[in-house]
């Protein structure tokens, strides 16, 4: 078999493998809310003289990696059963100290409950890419008088600020609950099997207030998580994420390596298109409105480099056991990215306003020279400026000249383009971080770095392709006036063209402020 045929056969195998991975069965994702999540479950059982609590803290892959140095006290790289037990003995009292509970008898005053630890334990469970997840289970009890009608309030504040599934259940044993806002059984089987719709509506119950009375039998109020599992494209990307994690966590062969690289490129492209990132909006404005092919390539290359370095930095912090430093860094990188985008949008808006005023002055001067007296005032409006043939010719000439000479007068600079690329790639994908950590865990560090680079290349290729497409569209529009039909359309769309830079600059500014605000409000 010749070399080209061998390459073709290999490519075919890779494509078939990718299709089977994405369309075939994929193991259920351990933590569908994300690899950075810390998930909580508190199961309350009410007795006439006490309250028993089963509390579970389920850390996903990345928080587990950050906590590993605290568990692995002998530093041998594994979390042994004795080490896990010792860790739970320390952590369960910390959780108990974060619980706030009180019972208010009917017609009486609230009485704070003292929570004590009755049992503790911890285990690791294989998660994405066979990385361990850490599950701590604690037993608590608190003396309480529930032999009379009363009101119980309960809240567990331990790491409650972390993103994750938060669930509380209340069941009675000799005590009846009245219209409880939570069920008696766990929706997630005590964090063992998360419902499939949690991406659309994750459970977030952090506290509960329950009316109680002596007796048996309970009544519950309406309780349900809303359905939906996201749009088909988001589900496709999530399936690809799980497929890549499964490949990296298994035995590494040539075929597996090729499949993993292909999936990394695909995932990078997919994540660049997911809503909420703002990358496509930025690329569209830069490369589509007034940019050049070089601009599109500059933004794409900068996104690749920035994203790769960001993943390596986050992965390094987690690997060395920086506790929550990696997650907090991810949060603040989002804030910085948003502020950078907003600053660029503000600069573009100022430039667009100045250009608009400059064009209006030029039109007034030109009309004055040709002796159009009373029309001068009317020509100062955007529509007049855009529909005046001579003004339109001057603008088209200046625009084309700006493209050939570093965007003179267009408001762009090489530094601004690089800044936009940095903003687009500054926040690394958690899934790419998981892949890197998994590769390091299986002593394939170089392979993991290569996958992260492939991920960034896929992202950059998508942004660059969108940019080049819009550059071509813009080029066609710029030359549409050379024909009679194009000139007619130019006159009809003149007013829109005049305000388009203002609209797109405002859009970039709003997107940047949104990204910064989301980063400030989000806690990992």
Short mmCIF file of N, CA and C in Angstrom, two decimals, residues 314-440:
data_model
loop_
_atom_site.label_atom_id
_atom_site.label_comp_id
_atom_site.label_asym_id
_atom_site.label_seq_id
_atom_site.Cartn_x
_atom_site.Cartn_y
_atom_site.Cartn_z
N UNK A 314 -3.49 26.89 34.84
CA UNK A 314 -4.50 26.33 35.75
C UNK A 314 -4.12 24.92 36.14
N UNK A 315 -3.71 24.11 35.17
CA UNK A 315 -3.33 22.73 35.46
C UNK A 315 -2.16 22.65 36.41
N UNK A 316 -1.18 23.55 36.25
CA UNK A 316 -0.01 23.56 37.14
C UNK A 316 -0.41 23.91 38.56
N UNK A 317 -1.27 24.90 38.71
CA UNK A 317 -1.71 25.31 40.05
C UNK A 317 -2.43 24.18 40.76
N UNK A 318 -3.30 23.49 40.01
CA UNK A 318 -4.05 22.39 40.64
C UNK A 318 -3.12 21.23 40.95
N UNK A 319 -2.19 20.94 40.06
CA UNK A 319 -1.28 19.81 40.27
C UNK A 319 -0.42 20.00 41.51
N UNK A 320 0.04 21.22 41.75
CA UNK A 320 0.89 21.47 42.92
C UNK A 320 0.09 21.65 44.19
N UNK A 321 -1.25 21.49 44.10
CA UNK A 321 -2.07 21.55 45.30
C UNK A 321 -2.31 22.94 45.81
N UNK A 322 -2.65 23.86 44.89
CA UNK A 322 -2.90 25.25 45.30
C UNK A 322 -4.32 25.45 45.82
N UNK A 323 -4.93 24.35 46.28
CA UNK A 323 -6.29 24.38 46.81
C UNK A 323 -7.22 25.01 45.79
N UNK A 324 -7.86 26.12 46.12
CA UNK A 324 -8.84 26.71 45.21
C UNK A 324 -8.24 27.80 44.34
N UNK A 325 -6.89 27.92 44.34
CA UNK A 325 -6.26 28.99 43.56
C UNK A 325 -6.60 28.86 42.09
N UNK A 326 -6.60 27.64 41.55
CA UNK A 326 -6.90 27.45 40.14
C UNK A 326 -8.29 27.91 39.79
N UNK A 327 -9.28 27.57 40.63
CA UNK A 327 -10.66 27.96 40.36
C UNK A 327 -10.85 29.47 40.48
N UNK A 328 -10.25 30.06 41.51
CA UNK A 328 -10.36 31.51 41.66
C UNK A 328 -9.66 32.24 40.52
N UNK A 329 -8.53 31.69 40.07
CA UNK A 329 -7.85 32.30 38.93
C UNK A 329 -8.74 32.24 37.70
N UNK A 330 -9.43 31.12 37.49
CA UNK A 330 -10.34 30.99 36.36
C UNK A 330 -11.42 32.06 36.42
N UNK A 331 -11.91 32.31 37.62
CA UNK A 331 -12.95 33.33 37.79
C UNK A 331 -12.42 34.72 37.42
N UNK A 332 -11.25 35.08 37.94
CA UNK A 332 -10.72 36.41 37.70
C UNK A 332 -10.20 36.59 36.29
N UNK A 333 -9.79 35.50 35.66
CA UNK A 333 -9.45 35.59 34.25
C UNK A 333 -10.68 35.98 33.43
N UNK A 334 -11.85 35.46 33.83
CA UNK A 334 -13.09 35.85 33.17
C UNK A 334 -13.39 37.32 33.34
N UNK A 335 -13.13 37.84 34.55
CA UNK A 335 -13.36 39.26 34.80
C UNK A 335 -12.42 40.11 33.94
N UNK A 336 -11.13 39.73 33.94
CA UNK A 336 -10.14 40.49 33.15
C UNK A 336 -10.49 40.44 31.67
N UNK A 337 -10.90 39.26 31.19
CA UNK A 337 -11.26 39.12 29.78
C UNK A 337 -12.42 40.05 29.44
N UNK A 338 -13.44 40.07 30.29
CA UNK A 338 -14.59 40.94 30.03
C UNK A 338 -14.21 42.41 30.04
N UNK A 339 -13.39 42.81 31.01
CA UNK A 339 -12.97 44.22 31.08
C UNK A 339 -12.13 44.60 29.85
N UNK A 340 -11.30 43.67 29.39
CA UNK A 340 -10.49 43.95 28.21
C UNK A 340 -11.37 44.13 26.98
N UNK A 341 -12.37 43.26 26.83
CA UNK A 341 -13.30 43.39 25.72
C UNK A 341 -14.07 44.71 25.81
N UNK A 342 -14.52 45.05 27.02
CA UNK A 342 -15.27 46.30 27.21
C UNK A 342 -14.41 47.51 26.87
N UNK A 343 -13.13 47.48 27.27
CA UNK A 343 -12.24 48.60 26.97
C UNK A 343 -12.05 48.75 25.46
N UNK A 344 -11.89 47.61 24.77
CA UNK A 344 -11.75 47.66 23.31
C UNK A 344 -13.04 48.19 22.68
N UNK A 345 -14.19 47.72 23.17
CA UNK A 345 -15.46 48.20 22.65
C UNK A 345 -15.64 49.69 22.87
N UNK A 346 -15.23 50.18 24.04
CA UNK A 346 -15.33 51.62 24.31
C UNK A 346 -14.44 52.41 23.35
N UNK A 347 -13.21 51.91 23.12
CA UNK A 347 -12.33 52.58 22.18
C UNK A 347 -12.91 52.61 20.77
N UNK A 348 -13.51 51.48 20.35
CA UNK A 348 -14.12 51.43 19.04
C UNK A 348 -15.30 52.38 18.93
N UNK A 349 -16.06 52.50 20.02
CA UNK A 349 -17.21 53.40 20.02
C UNK A 349 -16.78 54.86 19.89
N UNK A 350 -15.75 55.23 20.63
CA UNK A 350 -15.23 56.60 20.53
C UNK A 350 -14.73 56.88 19.12
N UNK A 351 -14.01 55.92 18.55
CA UNK A 351 -13.49 56.09 17.19
C UNK A 351 -14.62 56.22 16.17
N UNK A 352 -15.67 55.39 16.34
CA UNK A 352 -16.81 55.45 15.41
C UNK A 352 -17.52 56.79 15.49
N UNK A 353 -17.68 57.33 16.69
CA UNK A 353 -18.33 58.64 16.86
C UNK A 353 -17.50 59.73 16.19
N UNK A 354 -16.18 59.70 16.40
CA UNK A 354 -15.31 60.70 15.77
C UNK A 354 -15.33 60.59 14.25
N UNK A 355 -15.31 59.37 13.74
CA UNK A 355 -15.35 59.19 12.28
C UNK A 355 -16.66 59.69 11.70
N UNK A 356 -17.74 59.46 12.42
CA UNK A 356 -19.06 59.92 11.97
C UNK A 356 -19.09 61.44 11.87
N UNK A 357 -18.55 62.10 12.89
CA UNK A 357 -18.50 63.57 12.87
C UNK A 357 -17.58 64.08 11.77
N UNK A 358 -16.46 63.39 11.57
CA UNK A 358 -15.52 63.80 10.52
C UNK A 358 -16.16 63.69 9.14
N UNK A 359 -16.90 62.63 8.89
CA UNK A 359 -17.57 62.47 7.60
C UNK A 359 -18.61 63.57 7.40
N UNK A 360 -19.33 63.91 8.47
CA UNK A 360 -20.33 64.96 8.35
C UNK A 360 -19.69 66.30 7.99
N UNK A 361 -18.54 66.60 8.63
CA UNK A 361 -17.85 67.85 8.31
C UNK A 361 -17.35 67.85 6.87
N UNK A 362 -16.85 66.69 6.42
CA UNK A 362 -16.36 66.60 5.04
C UNK A 362 -17.48 66.82 4.04
N UNK A 363 -18.66 66.28 4.32
CA UNK A 363 -19.80 66.45 3.41
C UNK A 363 -20.22 67.91 3.37
N UNK A 364 -20.25 68.56 4.52
CA UNK A 364 -20.63 69.98 4.55
C UNK A 364 -19.64 70.82 3.73
N UNK A 365 -18.35 70.53 3.91
CA UNK A 365 -17.34 71.27 3.17
C UNK A 365 -17.46 71.04 1.67
N UNK A 366 -17.69 69.80 1.26
CA UNK A 366 -17.79 69.49 -0.17
C UNK A 366 -19.01 70.14 -0.80
N UNK A 367 -20.13 70.11 -0.10
CA UNK A 367 -21.34 70.73 -0.62
C UNK A 367 -21.20 72.24 -0.70
N UNK A 368 -20.48 72.83 0.26
CA UNK A 368 -20.26 74.27 0.24
C UNK A 368 -19.40 74.67 -0.97
N UNK A 369 -18.43 73.84 -1.31
CA UNK A 369 -17.56 74.14 -2.42
C UNK A 369 -18.29 74.11 -3.76
N UNK A 370 -19.24 73.21 -3.90
CA UNK A 370 -19.97 73.10 -5.17
C UNK A 370 -21.18 74.02 -5.19
N UNK A 371 -21.39 74.80 -4.11
CA UNK A 371 -22.42 75.82 -4.11
C UNK A 371 -23.81 75.33 -3.82
N UNK A 372 -23.93 74.23 -3.06
CA UNK A 372 -25.25 73.75 -2.68
C UNK A 372 -25.61 74.42 -1.37
N UNK A 373 -26.05 75.62 -1.41
CA UNK A 373 -26.24 76.43 -0.20
C UNK A 373 -27.15 75.81 0.82
N UNK A 374 -28.45 75.77 0.55
CA UNK A 374 -29.39 75.31 1.57
C UNK A 374 -29.28 73.85 1.88
N UNK A 375 -28.62 73.08 1.02
CA UNK A 375 -28.52 71.63 1.26
C UNK A 375 -27.44 71.28 2.25
N UNK A 376 -26.61 72.27 2.64
CA UNK A 376 -25.51 71.97 3.54
C UNK A 376 -26.02 71.46 4.87
N UNK A 377 -27.01 72.13 5.40
CA UNK A 377 -27.52 71.71 6.72
C UNK A 377 -28.13 70.33 6.65
N UNK A 378 -28.86 70.06 5.56
CA UNK A 378 -29.49 68.74 5.43
C UNK A 378 -28.46 67.65 5.28
N UNK A 379 -27.32 67.99 4.67
CA UNK A 379 -26.29 66.97 4.42
C UNK A 379 -25.56 66.54 5.67
N UNK A 380 -25.78 67.26 6.78
CA UNK A 380 -25.11 66.87 8.03
C UNK A 380 -25.74 65.67 8.67
N UNK A 381 -26.91 65.23 8.19
CA UNK A 381 -27.55 64.04 8.76
C UNK A 381 -26.86 62.80 8.25
N UNK A 382 -26.90 61.69 9.02
CA UNK A 382 -26.23 60.46 8.58
C UNK A 382 -26.72 59.96 7.25
N UNK A 383 -28.06 60.03 7.04
CA UNK A 383 -28.61 59.49 5.80
C UNK A 383 -28.11 60.26 4.60
N UNK A 384 -28.05 61.63 4.75
CA UNK A 384 -27.58 62.44 3.64
C UNK A 384 -26.12 62.18 3.35
N UNK A 385 -25.34 62.08 4.42
CA UNK A 385 -23.91 61.83 4.23
C UNK A 385 -23.67 60.52 3.52
N UNK A 386 -24.50 59.53 3.84
CA UNK A 386 -24.28 58.19 3.26
C UNK A 386 -24.78 58.10 1.84
N UNK A 387 -25.81 58.91 1.50
CA UNK A 387 -26.42 58.75 0.18
C UNK A 387 -25.87 59.73 -0.83
N UNK A 388 -25.00 60.70 -0.39
CA UNK A 388 -24.39 61.62 -1.34
C UNK A 388 -23.34 60.89 -2.16
N UNK A 389 -23.46 60.88 -3.49
CA UNK A 389 -22.54 60.07 -4.30
C UNK A 389 -21.09 60.40 -4.06
N UNK A 390 -20.76 61.70 -4.04
CA UNK A 390 -19.35 62.05 -3.89
C UNK A 390 -18.82 61.65 -2.54
N UNK A 391 -19.69 61.82 -1.49
CA UNK A 391 -19.25 61.42 -0.16
C UNK A 391 -19.04 59.93 -0.10
N UNK A 392 -19.95 59.18 -0.74
CA UNK A 392 -19.80 57.73 -0.72
C UNK A 392 -18.55 57.29 -1.42
N UNK A 393 -18.19 57.98 -2.49
CA UNK A 393 -16.96 57.61 -3.19
C UNK A 393 -15.75 57.87 -2.33
N UNK A 394 -15.74 59.02 -1.64
CA UNK A 394 -14.60 59.32 -0.78
C UNK A 394 -14.46 58.34 0.34
N UNK A 395 -15.58 57.94 0.92
CA UNK A 395 -15.52 56.98 2.03
C UNK A 395 -15.00 55.63 1.57
N UNK A 396 -15.47 55.21 0.39
CA UNK A 396 -15.01 53.91 -0.10
C UNK A 396 -13.53 53.92 -0.38
N UNK A 397 -13.02 55.05 -0.91
CA UNK A 397 -11.59 55.12 -1.19
C UNK A 397 -10.80 55.10 0.10
N UNK A 398 -11.24 55.87 1.09
CA UNK A 398 -10.51 55.90 2.37
C UNK A 398 -10.53 54.56 3.05
N UNK A 399 -11.64 53.88 2.94
CA UNK A 399 -11.74 52.57 3.60
C UNK A 399 -10.77 51.58 3.00
N UNK A 400 -10.72 51.56 1.67
CA UNK A 400 -9.80 50.62 1.04
C UNK A 400 -8.36 50.97 1.34
N UNK A 401 -8.05 52.25 1.41
CA UNK A 401 -6.68 52.65 1.73
C UNK A 401 -6.31 52.24 3.14
N UNK A 402 -7.28 52.36 4.04
CA UNK A 402 -7.00 51.97 5.43
C UNK A 402 -6.67 50.51 5.55
N UNK A 403 -7.29 49.70 4.75
CA UNK A 403 -7.02 48.27 4.82
C UNK A 403 -5.60 47.97 4.42
N UNK A 404 -5.12 48.71 3.46
CA UNK A 404 -3.78 48.40 2.97
C UNK A 404 -2.68 48.98 3.83
N UNK A 405 -3.04 49.90 4.78
CA UNK A 405 -2.00 50.57 5.55
C UNK A 405 -2.33 50.61 7.03
N UNK A 406 -2.54 49.44 7.57
CA UNK A 406 -2.67 49.33 9.01
C UNK A 406 -3.93 49.95 9.57
N UNK A 407 -5.03 50.00 8.80
CA UNK A 407 -6.32 50.46 9.27
C UNK A 407 -6.28 51.94 9.65
N UNK A 408 -5.65 52.77 8.85
CA UNK A 408 -5.61 54.21 9.14
C UNK A 408 -7.02 54.75 9.26
N UNK A 409 -7.32 55.36 10.39
CA UNK A 409 -8.61 55.96 10.60
C UNK A 409 -9.71 55.00 10.94
N UNK A 410 -9.46 53.68 10.91
CA UNK A 410 -10.51 52.71 11.21
C UNK A 410 -10.59 52.38 12.69
N UNK A 411 -9.65 52.84 13.48
CA UNK A 411 -9.72 52.61 14.91
C UNK A 411 -9.06 51.33 15.37
N UNK A 412 -8.33 50.66 14.49
CA UNK A 412 -7.69 49.40 14.86
C UNK A 412 -6.19 49.57 14.91
N UNK A 413 -5.58 48.80 15.76
CA UNK A 413 -4.13 48.76 15.82
C UNK A 413 -3.73 47.31 16.05
N UNK A 414 -2.48 47.00 15.78
CA UNK A 414 -2.02 45.63 16.00
C UNK A 414 -2.17 45.25 17.46
N UNK A 415 -1.91 46.21 18.36
CA UNK A 415 -2.08 45.92 19.78
C UNK A 415 -3.52 45.64 20.14
N UNK A 416 -4.46 46.38 19.52
CA UNK A 416 -5.87 46.14 19.79
C UNK A 416 -6.32 44.78 19.32
N UNK A 417 -5.83 44.36 18.15
CA UNK A 417 -6.18 43.03 17.64
C UNK A 417 -5.65 41.94 18.55
N UNK A 418 -4.40 42.09 19.00
CA UNK A 418 -3.83 41.10 19.91
C UNK A 418 -4.59 41.09 21.22
N UNK A 419 -4.98 42.28 21.69
CA UNK A 419 -5.77 42.36 22.92
C UNK A 419 -7.09 41.63 22.79
N UNK A 420 -7.75 41.74 21.64
CA UNK A 420 -9.00 41.03 21.42
C UNK A 420 -8.77 39.52 21.40
N UNK A 421 -7.66 39.11 20.79
CA UNK A 421 -7.35 37.68 20.78
C UNK A 421 -7.06 37.15 22.17
N UNK A 422 -6.35 37.94 22.98
CA UNK A 422 -6.09 37.54 24.37
C UNK A 422 -7.39 37.39 25.14
N UNK A 423 -8.30 38.36 24.94
CA UNK A 423 -9.58 38.29 25.63
C UNK A 423 -10.36 37.05 25.22
N UNK A 424 -10.27 36.68 23.92
CA UNK A 424 -11.00 35.51 23.45
C UNK A 424 -10.49 34.20 24.01
N UNK A 425 -9.20 34.11 24.32
CA UNK A 425 -8.64 32.84 24.79
C UNK A 425 -8.21 32.85 26.23
N UNK A 426 -8.48 33.96 26.95
CA UNK A 426 -7.94 34.11 28.30
C UNK A 426 -8.55 33.14 29.29
N UNK A 427 -9.82 32.81 29.12
CA UNK A 427 -10.49 31.90 30.05
C UNK A 427 -10.40 30.48 29.50
N UNK A 428 -9.57 29.62 30.08
CA UNK A 428 -9.41 28.26 29.55
C UNK A 428 -10.62 27.40 29.84
N UNK A 429 -10.84 26.44 28.99
CA UNK A 429 -11.97 25.53 29.17
C UNK A 429 -11.67 24.52 30.27
N UNK A 430 -12.60 24.31 31.23
CA UNK A 430 -12.38 23.28 32.25
C UNK A 430 -12.19 21.89 31.67
N UNK A 431 -12.89 21.59 30.55
CA UNK A 431 -12.73 20.26 29.96
C UNK A 431 -11.31 20.06 29.44
N UNK A 432 -10.71 21.11 28.88
CA UNK A 432 -9.32 21.00 28.44
C UNK A 432 -8.39 20.80 29.63
N UNK A 433 -8.70 21.45 30.75
CA UNK A 433 -7.90 21.28 31.96
C UNK A 433 -7.98 19.85 32.48
N UNK A 434 -9.18 19.28 32.44
CA UNK A 434 -9.36 17.88 32.88
C UNK A 434 -8.52 16.95 32.01
N UNK A 435 -8.53 17.18 30.71
CA UNK A 435 -7.74 16.34 29.80
C UNK A 435 -6.26 16.43 30.14
N UNK A 436 -5.78 17.64 30.41
CA UNK A 436 -4.37 17.82 30.75
C UNK A 436 -4.02 17.09 32.05
N UNK A 437 -4.86 17.24 33.08
CA UNK A 437 -4.59 16.58 34.35
C UNK A 437 -4.63 15.06 34.21
N UNK A 438 -5.57 14.57 33.40
CA UNK A 438 -5.64 13.12 33.19
C UNK A 438 -4.37 12.61 32.51
N UNK A 439 -3.89 13.34 31.52
CA UNK A 439 -2.66 12.92 30.84
C UNK A 439 -1.49 12.93 31.81
N UNK A 440 -1.41 13.96 32.66
CA UNK A 440 -0.33 14.01 33.65
C UNK A 440 -0.46 12.85 34.63
#
